[in-house]
JSON list of C-alpha atoms in Angstrom, two decimals:
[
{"chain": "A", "resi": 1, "resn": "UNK", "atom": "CA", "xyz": [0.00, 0.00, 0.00]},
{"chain": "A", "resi": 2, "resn": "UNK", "atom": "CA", "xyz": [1.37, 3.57, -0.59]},
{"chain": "A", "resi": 3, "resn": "UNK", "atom": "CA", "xyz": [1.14, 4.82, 2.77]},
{"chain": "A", "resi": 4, "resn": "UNK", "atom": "CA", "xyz": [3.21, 2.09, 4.26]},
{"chain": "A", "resi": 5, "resn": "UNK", "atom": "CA", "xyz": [5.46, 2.46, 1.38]},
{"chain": "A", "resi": 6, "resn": "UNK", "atom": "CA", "xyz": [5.87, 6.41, 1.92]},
{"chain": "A", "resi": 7, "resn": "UNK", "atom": "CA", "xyz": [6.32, 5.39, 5.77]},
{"chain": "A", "resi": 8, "resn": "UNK", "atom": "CA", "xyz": [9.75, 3.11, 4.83]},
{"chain": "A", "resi": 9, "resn": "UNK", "atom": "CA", "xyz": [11.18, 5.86, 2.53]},
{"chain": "A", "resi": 10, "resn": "UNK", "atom": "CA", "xyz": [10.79, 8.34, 5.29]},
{"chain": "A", "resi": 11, "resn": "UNK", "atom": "CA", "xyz": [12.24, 5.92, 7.88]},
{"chain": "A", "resi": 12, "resn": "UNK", "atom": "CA", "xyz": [15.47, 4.91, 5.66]},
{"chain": "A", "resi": 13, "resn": "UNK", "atom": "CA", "xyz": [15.84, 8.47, 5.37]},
{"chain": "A", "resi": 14, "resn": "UNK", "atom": "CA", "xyz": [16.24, 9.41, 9.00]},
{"chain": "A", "resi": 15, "resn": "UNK", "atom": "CA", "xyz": [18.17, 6.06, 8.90]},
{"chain": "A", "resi": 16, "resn": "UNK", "atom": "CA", "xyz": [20.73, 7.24, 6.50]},
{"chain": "A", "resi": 17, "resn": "UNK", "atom": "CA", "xyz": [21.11, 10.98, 8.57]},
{"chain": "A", "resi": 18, "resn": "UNK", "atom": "CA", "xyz": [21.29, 9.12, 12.13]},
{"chain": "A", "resi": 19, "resn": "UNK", "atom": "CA", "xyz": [24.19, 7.42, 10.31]},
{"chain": "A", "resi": 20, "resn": "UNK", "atom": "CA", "xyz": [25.74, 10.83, 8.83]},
{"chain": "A", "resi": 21, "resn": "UNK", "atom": "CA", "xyz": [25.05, 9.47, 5.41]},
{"chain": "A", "resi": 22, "resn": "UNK", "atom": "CA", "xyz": [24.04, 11.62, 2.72]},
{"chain": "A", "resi": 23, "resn": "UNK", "atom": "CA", "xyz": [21.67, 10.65, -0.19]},
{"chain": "A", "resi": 24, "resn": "UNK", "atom": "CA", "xyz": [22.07, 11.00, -3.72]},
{"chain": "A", "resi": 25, "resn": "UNK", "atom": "CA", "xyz": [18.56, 11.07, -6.18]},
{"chain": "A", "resi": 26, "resn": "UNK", "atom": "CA", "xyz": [18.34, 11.00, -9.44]},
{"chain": "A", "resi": 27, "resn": "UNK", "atom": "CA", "xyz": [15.34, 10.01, -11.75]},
{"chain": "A", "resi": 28, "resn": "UNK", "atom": "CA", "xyz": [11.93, 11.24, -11.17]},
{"chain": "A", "resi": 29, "resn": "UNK", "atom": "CA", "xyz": [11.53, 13.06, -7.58]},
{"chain": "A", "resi": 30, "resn": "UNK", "atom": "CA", "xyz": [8.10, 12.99, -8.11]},
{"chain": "A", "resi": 31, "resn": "UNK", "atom": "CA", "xyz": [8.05, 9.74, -6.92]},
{"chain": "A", "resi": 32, "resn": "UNK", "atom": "CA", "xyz": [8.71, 10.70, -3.34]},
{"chain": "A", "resi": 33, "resn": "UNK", "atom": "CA", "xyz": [6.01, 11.67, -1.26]},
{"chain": "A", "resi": 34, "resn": "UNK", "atom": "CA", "xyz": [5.82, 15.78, -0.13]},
{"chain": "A", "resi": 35, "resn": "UNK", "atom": "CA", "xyz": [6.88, 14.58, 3.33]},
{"chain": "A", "resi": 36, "resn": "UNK", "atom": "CA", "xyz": [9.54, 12.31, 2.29]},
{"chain": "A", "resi": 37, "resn": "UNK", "atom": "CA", "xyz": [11.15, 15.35, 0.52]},
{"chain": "A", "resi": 38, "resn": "UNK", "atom": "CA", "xyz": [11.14, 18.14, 2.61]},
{"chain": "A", "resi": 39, "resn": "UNK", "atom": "CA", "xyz": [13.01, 15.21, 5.26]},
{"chain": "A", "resi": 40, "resn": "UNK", "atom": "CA", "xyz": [15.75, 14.91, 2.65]},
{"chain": "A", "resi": 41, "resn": "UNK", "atom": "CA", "xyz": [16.01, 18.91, 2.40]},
{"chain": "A", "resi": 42, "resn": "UNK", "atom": "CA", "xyz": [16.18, 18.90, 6.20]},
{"chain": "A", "resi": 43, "resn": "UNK", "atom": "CA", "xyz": [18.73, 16.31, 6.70]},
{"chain": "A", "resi": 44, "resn": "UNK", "atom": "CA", "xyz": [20.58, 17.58, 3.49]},
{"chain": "A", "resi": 45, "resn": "UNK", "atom": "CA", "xyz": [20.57, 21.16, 5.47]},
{"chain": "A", "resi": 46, "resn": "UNK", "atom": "CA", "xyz": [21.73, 19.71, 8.31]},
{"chain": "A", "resi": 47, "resn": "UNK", "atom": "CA", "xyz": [24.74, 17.54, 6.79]},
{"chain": "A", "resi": 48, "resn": "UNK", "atom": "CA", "xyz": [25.91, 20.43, 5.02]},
{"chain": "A", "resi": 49, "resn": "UNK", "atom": "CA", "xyz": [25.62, 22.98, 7.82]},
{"chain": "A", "resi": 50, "resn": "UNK", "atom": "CA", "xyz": [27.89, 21.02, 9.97]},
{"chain": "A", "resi": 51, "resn": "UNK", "atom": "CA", "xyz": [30.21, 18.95, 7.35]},
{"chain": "A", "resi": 52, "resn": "UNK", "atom": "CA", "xyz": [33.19, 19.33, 9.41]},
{"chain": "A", "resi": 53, "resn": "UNK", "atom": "CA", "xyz": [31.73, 17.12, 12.05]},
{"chain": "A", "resi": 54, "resn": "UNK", "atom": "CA", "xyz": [29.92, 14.73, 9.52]},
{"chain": "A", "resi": 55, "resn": "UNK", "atom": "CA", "xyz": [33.26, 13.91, 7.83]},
{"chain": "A", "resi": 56, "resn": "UNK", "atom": "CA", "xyz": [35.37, 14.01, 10.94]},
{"chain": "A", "resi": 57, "resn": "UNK", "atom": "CA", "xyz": [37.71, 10.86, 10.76]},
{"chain": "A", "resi": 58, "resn": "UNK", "atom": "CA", "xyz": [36.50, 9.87, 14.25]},
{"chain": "A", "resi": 59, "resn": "UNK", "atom": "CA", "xyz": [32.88, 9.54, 14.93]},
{"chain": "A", "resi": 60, "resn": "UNK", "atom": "CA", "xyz": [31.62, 6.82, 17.89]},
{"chain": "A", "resi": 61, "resn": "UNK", "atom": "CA", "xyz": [28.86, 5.28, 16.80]},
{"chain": "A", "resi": 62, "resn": "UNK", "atom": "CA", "xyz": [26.15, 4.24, 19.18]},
{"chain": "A", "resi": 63, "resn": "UNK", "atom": "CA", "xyz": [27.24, 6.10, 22.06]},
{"chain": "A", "resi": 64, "resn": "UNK", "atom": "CA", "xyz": [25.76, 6.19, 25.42]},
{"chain": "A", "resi": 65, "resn": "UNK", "atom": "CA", "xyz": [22.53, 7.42, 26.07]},
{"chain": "A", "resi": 66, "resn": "UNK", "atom": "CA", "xyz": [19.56, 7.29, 28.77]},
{"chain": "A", "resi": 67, "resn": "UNK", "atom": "CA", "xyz": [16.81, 5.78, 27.47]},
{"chain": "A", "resi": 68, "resn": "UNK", "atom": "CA", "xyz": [17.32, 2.22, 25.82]},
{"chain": "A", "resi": 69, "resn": "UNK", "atom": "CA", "xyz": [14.90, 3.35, 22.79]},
{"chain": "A", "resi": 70, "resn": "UNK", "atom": "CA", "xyz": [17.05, 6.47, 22.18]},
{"chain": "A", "resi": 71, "resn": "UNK", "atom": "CA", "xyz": [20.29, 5.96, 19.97]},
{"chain": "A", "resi": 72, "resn": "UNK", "atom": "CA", "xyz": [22.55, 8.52, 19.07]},
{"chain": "A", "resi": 73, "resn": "UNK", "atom": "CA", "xyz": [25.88, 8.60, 17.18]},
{"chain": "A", "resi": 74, "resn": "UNK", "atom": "CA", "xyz": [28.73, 10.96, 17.79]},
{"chain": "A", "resi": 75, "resn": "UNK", "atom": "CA", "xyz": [30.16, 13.09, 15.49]},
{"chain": "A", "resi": 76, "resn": "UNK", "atom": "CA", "xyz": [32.87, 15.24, 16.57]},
{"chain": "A", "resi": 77, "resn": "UNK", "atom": "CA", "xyz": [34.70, 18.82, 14.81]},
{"chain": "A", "resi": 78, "resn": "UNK", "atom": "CA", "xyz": [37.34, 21.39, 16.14]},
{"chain": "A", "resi": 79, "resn": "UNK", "atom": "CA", "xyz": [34.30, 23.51, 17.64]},
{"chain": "A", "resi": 80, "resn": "UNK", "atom": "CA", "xyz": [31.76, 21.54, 18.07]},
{"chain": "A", "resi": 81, "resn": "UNK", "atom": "CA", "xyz": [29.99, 18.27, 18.62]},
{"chain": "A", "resi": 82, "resn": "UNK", "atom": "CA", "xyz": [27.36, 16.95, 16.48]},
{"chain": "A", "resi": 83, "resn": "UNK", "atom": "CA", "xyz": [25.08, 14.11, 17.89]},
{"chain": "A", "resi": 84, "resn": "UNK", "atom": "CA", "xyz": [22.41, 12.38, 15.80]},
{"chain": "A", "resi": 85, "resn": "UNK", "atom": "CA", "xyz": [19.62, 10.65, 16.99]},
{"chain": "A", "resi": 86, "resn": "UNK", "atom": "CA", "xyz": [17.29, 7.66, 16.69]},
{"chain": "A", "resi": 87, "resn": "UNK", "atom": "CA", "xyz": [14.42, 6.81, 18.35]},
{"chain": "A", "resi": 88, "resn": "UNK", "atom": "CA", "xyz": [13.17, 3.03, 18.20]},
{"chain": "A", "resi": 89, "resn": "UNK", "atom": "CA", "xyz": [10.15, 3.00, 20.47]},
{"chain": "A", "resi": 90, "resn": "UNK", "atom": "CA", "xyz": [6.71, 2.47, 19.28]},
{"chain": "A", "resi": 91, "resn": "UNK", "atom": "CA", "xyz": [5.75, 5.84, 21.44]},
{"chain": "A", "resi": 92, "resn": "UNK", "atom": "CA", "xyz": [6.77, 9.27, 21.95]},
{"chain": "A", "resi": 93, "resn": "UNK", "atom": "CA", "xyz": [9.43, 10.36, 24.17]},
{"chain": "A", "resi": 94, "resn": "UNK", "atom": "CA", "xyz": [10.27, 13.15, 26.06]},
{"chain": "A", "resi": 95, "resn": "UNK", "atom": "CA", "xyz": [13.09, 13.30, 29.25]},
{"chain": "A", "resi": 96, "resn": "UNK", "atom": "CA", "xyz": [16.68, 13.28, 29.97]},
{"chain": "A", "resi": 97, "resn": "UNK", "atom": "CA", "xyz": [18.17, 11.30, 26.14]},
{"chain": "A", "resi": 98, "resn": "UNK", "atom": "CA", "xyz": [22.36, 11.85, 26.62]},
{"chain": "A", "resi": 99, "resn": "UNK", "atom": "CA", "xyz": [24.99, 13.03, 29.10]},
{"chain": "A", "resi": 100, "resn": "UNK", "atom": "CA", "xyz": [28.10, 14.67, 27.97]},
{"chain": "A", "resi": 101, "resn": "UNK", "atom": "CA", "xyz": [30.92, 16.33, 29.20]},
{"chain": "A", "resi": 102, "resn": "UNK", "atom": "CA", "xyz": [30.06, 19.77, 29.47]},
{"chain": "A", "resi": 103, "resn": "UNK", "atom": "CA", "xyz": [32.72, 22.65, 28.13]},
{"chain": "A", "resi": 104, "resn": "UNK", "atom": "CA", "xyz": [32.32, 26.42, 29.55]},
{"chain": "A", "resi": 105, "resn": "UNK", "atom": "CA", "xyz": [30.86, 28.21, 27.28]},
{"chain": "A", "resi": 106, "resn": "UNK", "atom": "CA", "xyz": [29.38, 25.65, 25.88]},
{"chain": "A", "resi": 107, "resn": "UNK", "atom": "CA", "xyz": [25.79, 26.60, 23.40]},
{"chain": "A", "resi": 108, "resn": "UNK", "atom": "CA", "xyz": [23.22, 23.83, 22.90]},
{"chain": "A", "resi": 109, "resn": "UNK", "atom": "CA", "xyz": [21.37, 23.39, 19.75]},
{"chain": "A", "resi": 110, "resn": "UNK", "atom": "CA", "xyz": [18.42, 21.09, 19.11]},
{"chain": "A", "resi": 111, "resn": "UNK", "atom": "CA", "xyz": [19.65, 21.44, 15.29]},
{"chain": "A", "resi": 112, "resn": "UNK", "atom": "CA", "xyz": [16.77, 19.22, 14.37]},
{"chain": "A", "resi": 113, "resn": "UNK", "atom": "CA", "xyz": [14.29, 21.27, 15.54]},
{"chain": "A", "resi": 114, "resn": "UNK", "atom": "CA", "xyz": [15.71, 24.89, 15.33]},
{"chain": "A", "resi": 115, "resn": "UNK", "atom": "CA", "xyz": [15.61, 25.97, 18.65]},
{"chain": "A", "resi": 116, "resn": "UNK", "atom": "CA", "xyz": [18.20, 26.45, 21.43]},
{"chain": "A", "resi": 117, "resn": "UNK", "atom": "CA", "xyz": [18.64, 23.90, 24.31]},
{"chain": "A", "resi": 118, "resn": "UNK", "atom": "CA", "xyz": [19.46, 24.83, 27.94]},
{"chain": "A", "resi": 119, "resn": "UNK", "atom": "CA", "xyz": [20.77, 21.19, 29.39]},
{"chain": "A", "resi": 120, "resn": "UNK", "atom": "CA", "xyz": [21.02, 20.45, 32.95]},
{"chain": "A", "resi": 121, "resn": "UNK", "atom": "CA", "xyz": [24.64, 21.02, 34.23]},
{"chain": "A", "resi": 122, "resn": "UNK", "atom": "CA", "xyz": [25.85, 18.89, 36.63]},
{"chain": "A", "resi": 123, "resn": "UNK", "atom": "CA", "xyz": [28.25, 19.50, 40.08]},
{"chain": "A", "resi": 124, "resn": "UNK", "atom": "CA", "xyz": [30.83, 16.99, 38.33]},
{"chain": "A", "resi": 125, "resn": "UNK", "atom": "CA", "xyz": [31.07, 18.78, 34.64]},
{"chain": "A", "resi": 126, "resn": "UNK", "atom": "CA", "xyz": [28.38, 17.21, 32.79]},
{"chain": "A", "resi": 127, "resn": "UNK", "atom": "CA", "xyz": [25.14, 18.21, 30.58]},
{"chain": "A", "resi": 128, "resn": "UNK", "atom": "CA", "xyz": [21.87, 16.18, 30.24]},
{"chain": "A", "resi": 129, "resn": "UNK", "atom": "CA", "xyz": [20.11, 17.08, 27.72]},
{"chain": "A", "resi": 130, "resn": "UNK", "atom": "CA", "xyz": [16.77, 16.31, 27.20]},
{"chain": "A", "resi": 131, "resn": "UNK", "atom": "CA", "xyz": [14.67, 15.81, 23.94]},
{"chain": "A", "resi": 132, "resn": "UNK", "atom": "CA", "xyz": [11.02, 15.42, 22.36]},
{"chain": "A", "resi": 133, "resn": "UNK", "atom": "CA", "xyz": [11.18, 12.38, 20.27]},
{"chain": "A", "resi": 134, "resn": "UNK", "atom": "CA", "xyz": [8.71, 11.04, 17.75]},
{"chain": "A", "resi": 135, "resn": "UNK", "atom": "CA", "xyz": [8.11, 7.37, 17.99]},
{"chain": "A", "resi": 136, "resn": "UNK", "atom": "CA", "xyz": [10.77, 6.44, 15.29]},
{"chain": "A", "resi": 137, "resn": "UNK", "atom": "CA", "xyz": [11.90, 10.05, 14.82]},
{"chain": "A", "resi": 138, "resn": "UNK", "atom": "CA", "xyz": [15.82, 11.63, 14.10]},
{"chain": "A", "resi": 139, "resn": "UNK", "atom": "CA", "xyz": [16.92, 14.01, 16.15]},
{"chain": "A", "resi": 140, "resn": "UNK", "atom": "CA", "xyz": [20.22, 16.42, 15.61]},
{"chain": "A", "resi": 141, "resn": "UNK", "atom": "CA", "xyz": [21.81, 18.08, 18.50]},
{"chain": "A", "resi": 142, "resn": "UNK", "atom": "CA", "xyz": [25.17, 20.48, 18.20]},
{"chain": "A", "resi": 143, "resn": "UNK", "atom": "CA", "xyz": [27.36, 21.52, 21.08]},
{"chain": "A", "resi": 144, "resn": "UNK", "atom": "CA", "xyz": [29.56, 24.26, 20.31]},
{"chain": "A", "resi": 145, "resn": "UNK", "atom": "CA", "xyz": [32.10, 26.70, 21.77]}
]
């Protein structure tokens, strides 16, 4: 059916960006769906505003995080930090998603969603940051300094 099929194109696509991979099209575009689209010009936005980090020669996949559902992979540049996410439960989530080491001066970015994050900073050096995640939604977050 062509909802379920739109459904899987959408999903390898936030597949491919919680990876860092890129996609290339050619053909017909009108064969993707409206949504499916405007997802690859979001995650194509996102991969090219932060290159450095999606290239970087040492990413760590599947780091950490704090939620079992939640998966993120780590992608690191000179100034910043990118961190993509993945969530694989069958409902929404919302809370506390990764810990990292915090650096003064540090700005937050839910990249994903445009808007600026204010983590939790712990006593021992640390930020929690905490995310709204569809079930089976990408997420983008960038720490910089």
């Amino acid at each position: 059916d062509l909802e379920r099929r739109r459904d899987v194109e959408r999903a390898a696509v936030r597949a491919a960006f919680f990876n860092g991979e890129g996609l290339y099209l050619s053909g017909d575009v009108t064969l993707f769906s409206p949504a499916c689209l405007a997802l690859i010009r979001q995650t194509h936005a996102l991969l090219h505003a932060h290159a450095e980090a999606f290239t970087s020669l040492d990413p760590a996949p599947l780091v950490p995080t704090l939620n079992q559902a939640v998966h993120a992979n780590r992608f690191p540049a000179p100034r910043s930090v990118v961190w993509t996410f993945l969530h694989t439960g069958a409902a929404p989530f919302t809370g506390p998603a990764l810990r990292v080491p915090h650096r003064a001066g540090a700005r937050y970015l839910d990249a994903w969603n445009g808007r600026a994050l204010a983590p939790e900073i712990t006593r021992d050096g640390y930020a929690i940051i905490a995310l709204t995640l569809g079930a089976g939604d990408a997420g983008c977050v960038v720490q910089s300094w």
